Amino acid sequence: MFLPDFRELYEQLLEYEGPSAYQDVLLPWQEKADQTMSVLKKYGEIQARLIPIKDIYQHLSDLYALSRVGDILLLPFQKGDCDGRSWPGPSITAEERDAYFTSLGMTRIEQKTFHPFYHEIVEVTQSDNEDEPIILEVTLWSGFMLGSLLFCRAGVRVRGGRRHIKKEIAENSTLHYAFRRKNRKTWDASLGWGSNSQWATSFRRDYEGDACYYYNVDAGYDYASIFTSRPGGGTTEETPEKSVELVVNRCFILKEELDEVEPYGMYREWKTPARFTDQCKEDKIEARRILRSPLYIYIPVFIIVNSIAITAEIYKAIKNNRNFLLFSGCIVIVVYFVISILFG
């Protein structure tokens, strides 16, 4: 099924120089947007997080193109020239931006306390009390959810002590999974690709569940390790704390970045992408570090030993003329539940 491409809308916004991008560009494209969103909205369902990326790659590229539109519509609300351009962005008000994303079936984020799932840190008021936790001071632009799927975070100014956030790092470190900002450097997986190939980039999917937040669900593994290239070649393994900080906040807020590391090279060197689960009720991050735990050793041994045992039991069942199908079914169910417990 052919879907109108948000890339077309993105390019129209770049070319527009008139007084109202909302009236002259967004509204005339609304019918096409509605047609595409009628298909994409299903990925807002919480169960959609279980759909393998290989089955929905094109639709994730469509969502990525829409995220590019979102980045462009944010420019008027940012300060600076980190995007390397003097253009202030399309002429649009905050109310018009909110109305547009609402018209696409999204809901505005109304989270009143700071949480990195919902909030992109733009400005920091450094507290004199180094132990003061991060609190939300001002919302600078709205964030939006497509059902349970995070589309874009709200831009905020926060306050906190240096044990929790450092102003010079949180405001200036590279923002990942974003194409363009005026207030800071950005990087996403489209950079370095050709004018057409870059549009095949997949949208990062983060989901809000009843009990958990699911970060970067299309990553290949739960937490293992992140490797980054260093000047002069070679790699260095990031600490678990840095890995969590980067994936959850999409930037560093406390720890220093590696000097002169090119973002494209860094992500090309990721050996195992990261996925994290954040327990909502306890408001803390639980990183599943399978490859750093004894389970990494125990699991293969467990599988080998039990495979031998199961094979022996099936052989006995056949030899003793027992009900082979019933016995095999029981074995499969037991193995399924064991694997579910081990791998979550």
Short mmCIF file of C-alpha atoms in Angstrom, two decimals:
data_model
loop_
_atom_site.label_atom_id
_atom_site.label_comp_id
_atom_site.label_asym_id
_atom_site.label_seq_id
_atom_site.Cartn_x
_atom_site.Cartn_y
_atom_site.Cartn_z
CA MET A 1 0.00 0.00 0.00
CA PHE A 2 1.43 3.36 -1.04
CA LEU A 3 1.55 5.95 1.73
CA PRO A 4 2.23 9.68 1.33
CA ASP A 5 5.78 10.31 2.52
CA PHE A 6 6.41 12.83 5.31
CA ARG A 7 9.70 13.54 3.55
CA GLU A 8 7.68 15.62 1.09
CA LEU A 9 6.24 17.68 3.94
CA TYR A 10 9.69 18.08 5.48
CA GLU A 11 11.10 19.45 2.23
CA GLN A 12 8.16 21.82 1.81
CA LEU A 13 8.80 23.23 5.28
CA LEU A 14 12.48 23.81 4.44
CA GLU A 15 11.53 25.72 1.30
CA TYR A 16 8.74 27.78 2.84
CA GLU A 17 9.50 31.45 3.57
CA GLY A 18 6.00 32.79 4.24
CA PRO A 19 4.30 34.09 7.39
CA SER A 20 2.37 30.97 8.46
CA ALA A 21 3.74 27.47 7.92
CA TYR A 22 0.69 26.08 9.71
CA GLN A 23 -1.82 27.64 7.34
CA ASP A 24 0.20 27.42 4.13
CA VAL A 25 2.06 24.11 4.50
CA LEU A 26 0.76 21.87 7.28
CA LEU A 27 -2.98 22.24 6.75
CA PRO A 28 -2.87 21.72 2.95
CA TRP A 29 -0.90 18.49 3.58
CA GLN A 30 -3.33 17.30 6.27
CA GLU A 31 -5.23 14.83 4.10
CA LYS A 32 -2.01 13.08 3.12
CA ALA A 33 -0.84 13.07 6.74
CA ASP A 34 -4.12 11.51 7.88
CA GLN A 35 -3.78 8.77 5.26
CA THR A 36 -0.31 7.83 6.48
CA MET A 37 -1.21 8.09 10.17
CA SER A 38 -4.18 5.76 9.65
CA VAL A 39 -1.57 3.03 9.13
CA LEU A 40 1.12 4.21 11.56
CA LYS A 41 -1.21 4.69 14.55
CA LYS A 42 -1.26 0.93 15.23
CA TYR A 43 2.36 1.17 16.41
CA GLY A 44 1.13 3.24 19.33
CA GLU A 45 -0.37 0.13 20.93
CA ILE A 46 1.77 -1.26 23.73
CA GLN A 47 1.78 -4.76 22.23
CA ALA A 48 3.29 -3.34 19.03
CA ARG A 49 6.63 -3.21 20.84
CA LEU A 50 6.85 -6.97 20.31
CA ILE A 51 6.68 -6.73 16.51
CA PRO A 52 10.16 -7.45 15.07
CA ILE A 53 11.79 -4.54 13.28
CA LYS A 54 12.31 -6.63 10.14
CA ASP A 55 8.52 -6.86 9.71
CA ILE A 56 7.85 -3.11 9.97
CA TYR A 57 11.02 -1.52 8.70
CA GLN A 58 9.26 0.65 6.10
CA HIS A 59 6.75 1.96 8.60
CA LEU A 60 9.52 2.83 11.06
CA SER A 61 11.13 4.81 8.24
CA ASP A 62 7.81 6.63 7.78
CA LEU A 63 7.79 7.47 11.48
CA TYR A 64 11.38 8.66 11.20
CA ALA A 65 10.40 11.04 8.37
CA LEU A 66 7.66 12.42 10.61
CA SER A 67 10.23 12.90 13.39
CA ARG A 68 12.26 15.02 10.96
CA VAL A 69 9.18 17.19 10.50
CA GLY A 70 8.96 17.40 14.27
CA ASP A 71 12.59 18.53 14.54
CA ILE A 72 12.01 21.31 12.02
CA LEU A 73 8.89 22.53 13.81
CA LEU A 74 10.93 22.80 17.04
CA LEU A 75 13.56 25.19 15.68
CA PRO A 76 11.61 28.43 16.38
CA PHE A 77 11.59 27.55 20.09
CA GLN A 78 15.35 27.07 20.41
CA LYS A 79 18.33 29.38 20.78
CA GLY A 80 21.75 29.08 19.19
CA ASP A 81 23.27 28.06 15.88
CA CYS A 82 24.55 24.53 16.57
CA ASP A 83 22.77 23.35 13.41
CA GLY A 84 25.17 25.53 11.42
CA ARG A 85 22.41 27.64 9.90
CA SER A 86 21.02 31.10 10.54
CA TRP A 87 17.48 30.08 9.53
CA PRO A 88 15.28 30.34 12.65
CA GLY A 89 12.88 27.66 11.43
CA PRO A 90 9.40 27.86 9.93
CA SER A 91 6.99 30.49 11.19
CA ILE A 92 4.72 28.63 13.60
CA THR A 93 3.39 29.29 17.09
CA ALA A 94 3.50 26.85 20.00
CA GLU A 95 -0.30 26.58 19.86
CA GLU A 96 -0.22 25.74 16.14
CA ARG A 97 2.46 23.11 16.67
CA ASP A 98 0.41 21.52 19.45
CA ALA A 99 -2.73 21.60 17.30
CA TYR A 100 -0.93 19.91 14.40
CA PHE A 101 0.39 16.92 16.34
CA THR A 102 -2.95 16.57 18.13
CA SER A 103 -4.63 16.42 14.72
CA LEU A 104 -2.40 13.43 13.88
CA GLY A 105 -3.90 11.48 16.77
CA MET A 106 -1.22 12.26 19.36
CA THR A 107 -1.68 13.40 22.94
CA ARG A 108 0.38 16.04 24.68
CA ILE A 109 2.62 14.89 27.52
CA GLU A 110 1.33 16.26 30.83
CA GLN A 111 4.00 14.85 33.17
CA LYS A 112 4.45 17.40 35.97
CA THR A 113 7.62 15.98 37.54
CA PHE A 114 10.89 15.39 35.71
CA HIS A 115 11.41 12.04 34.06
CA PRO A 116 13.90 11.37 31.23
CA PHE A 117 11.34 9.28 29.35
CA TYR A 118 9.16 12.36 28.87
CA HIS A 119 11.62 15.24 29.10
CA GLU A 120 14.52 16.47 26.99
CA ILE A 121 16.83 18.63 29.08
CA VAL A 122 17.47 21.96 27.36
CA GLU A 123 18.49 24.26 30.20
CA VAL A 124 19.81 23.58 33.70
CA THR A 125 19.70 25.68 36.85
CA GLN A 126 22.57 24.36 38.94
CA SER A 127 21.62 24.06 42.59
CA ASP A 128 24.06 25.07 45.33
CA ASN A 129 23.06 21.87 47.12
CA GLU A 130 24.93 19.14 45.25
CA ASP A 131 22.56 16.46 46.57
CA GLU A 132 19.36 18.14 45.32
CA PRO A 133 17.57 15.75 42.91
CA ILE A 134 16.51 16.86 39.44
CA ILE A 135 13.22 18.78 39.44
CA LEU A 136 11.22 20.29 36.58
CA GLU A 137 11.19 24.11 36.50
CA VAL A 138 9.76 25.13 33.10
CA THR A 139 8.42 23.37 30.01
CA LEU A 140 9.82 25.07 26.90
CA TRP A 141 7.92 23.05 24.31
CA SER A 142 5.37 20.24 24.39
CA GLY A 143 6.11 16.56 23.97
CA PHE A 144 3.74 14.04 22.38
CA MET A 145 2.73 10.40 22.66
CA LEU A 146 1.20 8.30 19.89
CA GLY A 147 -0.77 6.02 22.17
CA SER A 148 1.87 4.27 24.28
CA LEU A 149 4.68 5.14 21.84
CA LEU A 150 6.85 8.16 22.62
CA PHE A 151 6.98 10.43 19.57
CA CYS A 152 8.92 13.38 20.97
CA ARG A 153 9.88 14.52 24.45
CA ALA A 154 8.97 17.85 25.97
CA GLY A 155 11.84 20.35 26.15
CA VAL A 156 12.42 21.49 29.72
CA ARG A 157 14.51 23.55 32.07
CA VAL A 158 15.42 21.62 35.20
CA ARG A 159 17.15 22.26 38.50
CA GLY A 160 19.44 19.89 40.35
CA GLY A 161 22.64 19.36 42.30
CA ARG A 162 25.91 18.24 40.74
CA ARG A 163 25.61 14.70 42.08
CA HIS A 164 22.62 14.29 39.76
CA ILE A 165 23.23 16.67 36.85
CA LYS A 166 26.02 18.96 35.66
CA LYS A 167 24.94 22.05 33.77
CA GLU A 168 27.92 22.23 31.40
CA ILE A 169 27.44 18.60 30.35
CA ALA A 170 23.65 18.34 30.26
CA GLU A 171 23.27 21.49 28.15
CA ASN A 172 26.09 20.82 25.69
CA SER A 173 26.62 17.07 25.24
CA THR A 174 25.54 15.57 21.93
CA LEU A 175 21.84 14.75 21.74
CA HIS A 176 21.42 11.35 20.11
CA TYR A 177 18.44 10.02 18.15
CA ALA A 178 17.73 13.59 17.01
CA PHE A 179 18.45 15.07 13.60
CA ARG A 180 18.57 18.78 14.32
CA ARG A 181 18.60 21.28 17.17
CA LYS A 182 19.77 24.87 17.30
CA ASN A 183 20.78 24.70 20.97
CA ARG A 184 23.15 21.69 20.81
CA LYS A 185 24.93 19.16 18.63
CA THR A 186 22.84 16.22 17.48
CA TRP A 187 23.37 12.85 15.89
CA ASP A 188 21.15 10.14 14.45
CA ALA A 189 21.70 7.10 12.28
CA SER A 190 20.89 8.96 9.04
CA LEU A 191 24.09 11.00 9.15
CA GLY A 192 26.76 9.88 6.73
CA TRP A 193 24.30 8.35 4.28
CA GLY A 194 23.26 9.67 0.86
CA SER A 195 20.37 11.99 0.11
CA ASN A 196 18.00 9.06 -0.42
CA SER A 197 19.54 6.34 1.77
CA GLN A 198 19.26 8.49 4.90
CA TRP A 199 15.47 8.26 4.69
CA ALA A 200 15.63 4.52 5.33
CA THR A 201 16.57 5.27 8.96
CA SER A 202 14.33 3.60 11.55
CA PHE A 203 12.49 5.57 14.19
CA ARG A 204 13.61 4.69 17.72
CA ARG A 205 10.72 3.18 19.65
CA ASP A 206 10.26 3.82 23.38
CA TYR A 207 7.02 2.66 25.03
CA GLU A 208 5.13 3.62 28.17
CA GLY A 209 3.64 0.53 29.81
CA ASP A 210 1.46 0.14 32.88
CA ALA A 211 4.37 -1.09 34.98
CA CYS A 212 7.45 -0.29 32.90
CA TYR A 213 9.03 2.05 30.41
CA TYR A 214 10.57 0.22 27.47
CA TYR A 215 13.57 2.00 25.93
CA ASN A 216 14.84 1.32 22.44
CA VAL A 217 12.82 -1.85 21.93
CA ASP A 218 14.28 -2.60 18.50
CA ALA A 219 17.75 -3.08 19.91
CA GLY A 220 19.04 -6.60 19.44
CA TYR A 221 19.75 -7.39 23.09
CA ASP A 222 19.11 -6.33 26.62
CA TYR A 223 22.00 -4.48 28.19
CA ALA A 224 25.45 -5.78 27.37
CA SER A 225 28.05 -3.13 26.57
CA ILE A 226 28.64 -0.19 24.33
CA PHE A 227 31.90 0.20 22.44
CA THR A 228 32.96 3.54 21.00
CA SER A 229 35.73 4.49 18.63
CA ARG A 230 38.56 6.65 19.94
CA PRO A 231 40.87 9.03 18.12
CA GLY A 232 43.71 7.07 16.58
CA GLY A 233 41.69 3.89 16.26
CA GLY A 234 40.74 1.13 18.63
CA THR A 235 37.75 0.97 20.95
CA THR A 236 36.98 1.63 24.58
CA GLU A 237 34.21 0.05 26.56
CA GLU A 238 31.81 2.46 28.21
CA THR A 239 30.89 1.91 31.84
CA PRO A 240 27.40 0.54 32.58
CA GLU A 241 26.47 3.86 34.19
CA LYS A 242 27.41 5.77 31.05
CA SER A 243 25.48 3.33 28.90
CA VAL A 244 22.32 3.75 30.95
CA GLU A 245 22.77 7.52 31.02
CA LEU A 246 23.10 7.73 27.24
CA VAL A 247 20.24 5.44 26.26
CA VAL A 248 17.73 6.80 28.78
CA ASN A 249 18.54 10.53 28.53
CA ARG A 250 19.74 10.34 24.88
CA CYS A 251 22.64 12.52 25.98
CA PHE A 252 25.09 12.68 28.86
CA ILE A 253 23.95 14.74 31.82
CA LEU A 254 26.56 13.79 34.40
CA LYS A 255 29.54 12.07 32.82
CA GLU A 256 32.02 13.43 30.31
CA GLU A 257 31.84 12.40 26.66
CA LEU A 258 34.94 11.01 25.00
CA ASP A 259 36.95 13.81 23.41
CA GLU A 260 36.73 14.24 19.65
CA VAL A 261 34.70 11.12 19.06
CA GLU A 262 32.68 11.29 15.86
CA PRO A 263 29.10 10.23 16.61
CA TYR A 264 28.72 8.22 13.40
CA GLY A 265 31.81 6.16 14.16
CA MET A 266 30.72 5.69 17.75
CA TYR A 267 27.41 4.14 16.85
CA ARG A 268 28.80 2.10 14.03
CA GLU A 269 30.98 0.46 16.69
CA TRP A 270 28.12 -0.54 18.98
CA LYS A 271 28.59 -4.26 19.42
CA THR A 272 25.28 -4.81 21.20
CA PRO A 273 22.62 -2.07 21.21
CA ALA A 274 21.05 -1.42 24.59
CA ARG A 275 17.53 -1.79 25.86
CA PHE A 276 16.43 -0.75 29.32
CA THR A 277 13.42 -1.20 31.54
CA ASP A 278 12.40 1.55 33.95
CA GLN A 279 10.08 0.57 36.79
CA CYS A 280 7.47 3.34 36.95
CA LYS A 281 6.29 2.84 40.50
CA GLU A 282 9.77 2.80 42.00
CA ASP A 283 10.99 5.40 39.48
CA LYS A 284 14.37 3.77 39.02
CA ILE A 285 16.17 2.13 36.15
CA GLU A 286 16.71 -1.60 36.09
CA ALA A 287 19.35 -2.40 33.49
CA ARG A 288 19.34 -6.03 32.43
CA ARG A 289 23.01 -6.86 32.21
CA ILE A 290 22.85 -10.46 31.09
CA LEU A 291 26.31 -10.55 29.55
CA ARG A 292 27.84 -9.08 32.71
CA SER A 293 26.20 -11.57 35.05
CA PRO A 294 26.93 -15.21 35.93
CA LEU A 295 23.88 -16.10 33.83
CA TYR A 296 26.01 -15.51 30.77
CA ILE A 297 27.97 -18.62 31.78
CA TYR A 298 25.17 -20.61 33.38
CA ILE A 299 22.59 -20.33 30.60
CA PRO A 300 24.54 -22.19 27.85
CA VAL A 301 25.49 -24.91 30.36
CA PHE A 302 21.90 -25.17 31.53
CA ILE A 303 20.58 -25.50 27.96
CA ILE A 304 23.14 -28.16 26.98
CA VAL A 305 22.61 -30.28 30.10
CA ASN A 306 18.82 -30.10 29.88
CA SER A 307 18.81 -30.80 26.16
CA ILE A 308 20.65 -34.05 26.86
CA ALA A 309 18.23 -34.91 29.67
CA ILE A 310 15.17 -34.16 27.56
CA THR A 311 16.51 -36.24 24.67
CA ALA A 312 17.07 -39.18 27.04
CA GLU A 313 13.53 -38.93 28.41
CA ILE A 314 12.00 -38.83 24.94
CA TYR A 315 14.01 -41.92 24.01
CA LYS A 316 12.72 -43.70 27.12
CA ALA A 317 9.16 -42.69 26.28
CA ILE A 318 9.44 -44.17 22.81
CA LYS A 319 11.11 -47.31 24.12
CA ASN A 320 8.45 -47.86 26.77
CA ASN A 321 5.58 -47.12 24.33
CA ARG A 322 4.33 -44.23 26.42
CA ASN A 323 2.18 -41.47 24.92
CA PHE A 324 4.94 -39.74 22.99
CA LEU A 325 2.92 -36.68 21.90
CA LEU A 326 1.62 -35.94 25.38
CA PHE A 327 5.05 -36.41 26.93
CA SER A 328 6.74 -34.20 24.30
CA GLY A 329 4.13 -31.49 24.78
CA CYS A 330 4.83 -31.39 28.51
CA ILE A 331 8.55 -31.13 27.88
CA VAL A 332 8.06 -28.21 25.46
CA ILE A 333 5.88 -26.35 27.97
CA VAL A 334 8.46 -26.78 30.74
CA VAL A 335 11.30 -25.59 28.50
CA TYR A 336 9.23 -22.57 27.39
CA PHE A 337 8.60 -21.43 30.95
CA VAL A 338 12.24 -21.93 31.96
CA ILE A 339 13.47 -19.82 29.04
CA SER A 340 10.81 -17.16 29.78
CA ILE A 341 12.01 -16.86 33.37
CA LEU A 342 15.68 -16.65 32.39
CA PHE A 343 15.27 -14.13 29.57
CA GLY A 344 12.37 -12.10 30.92
#
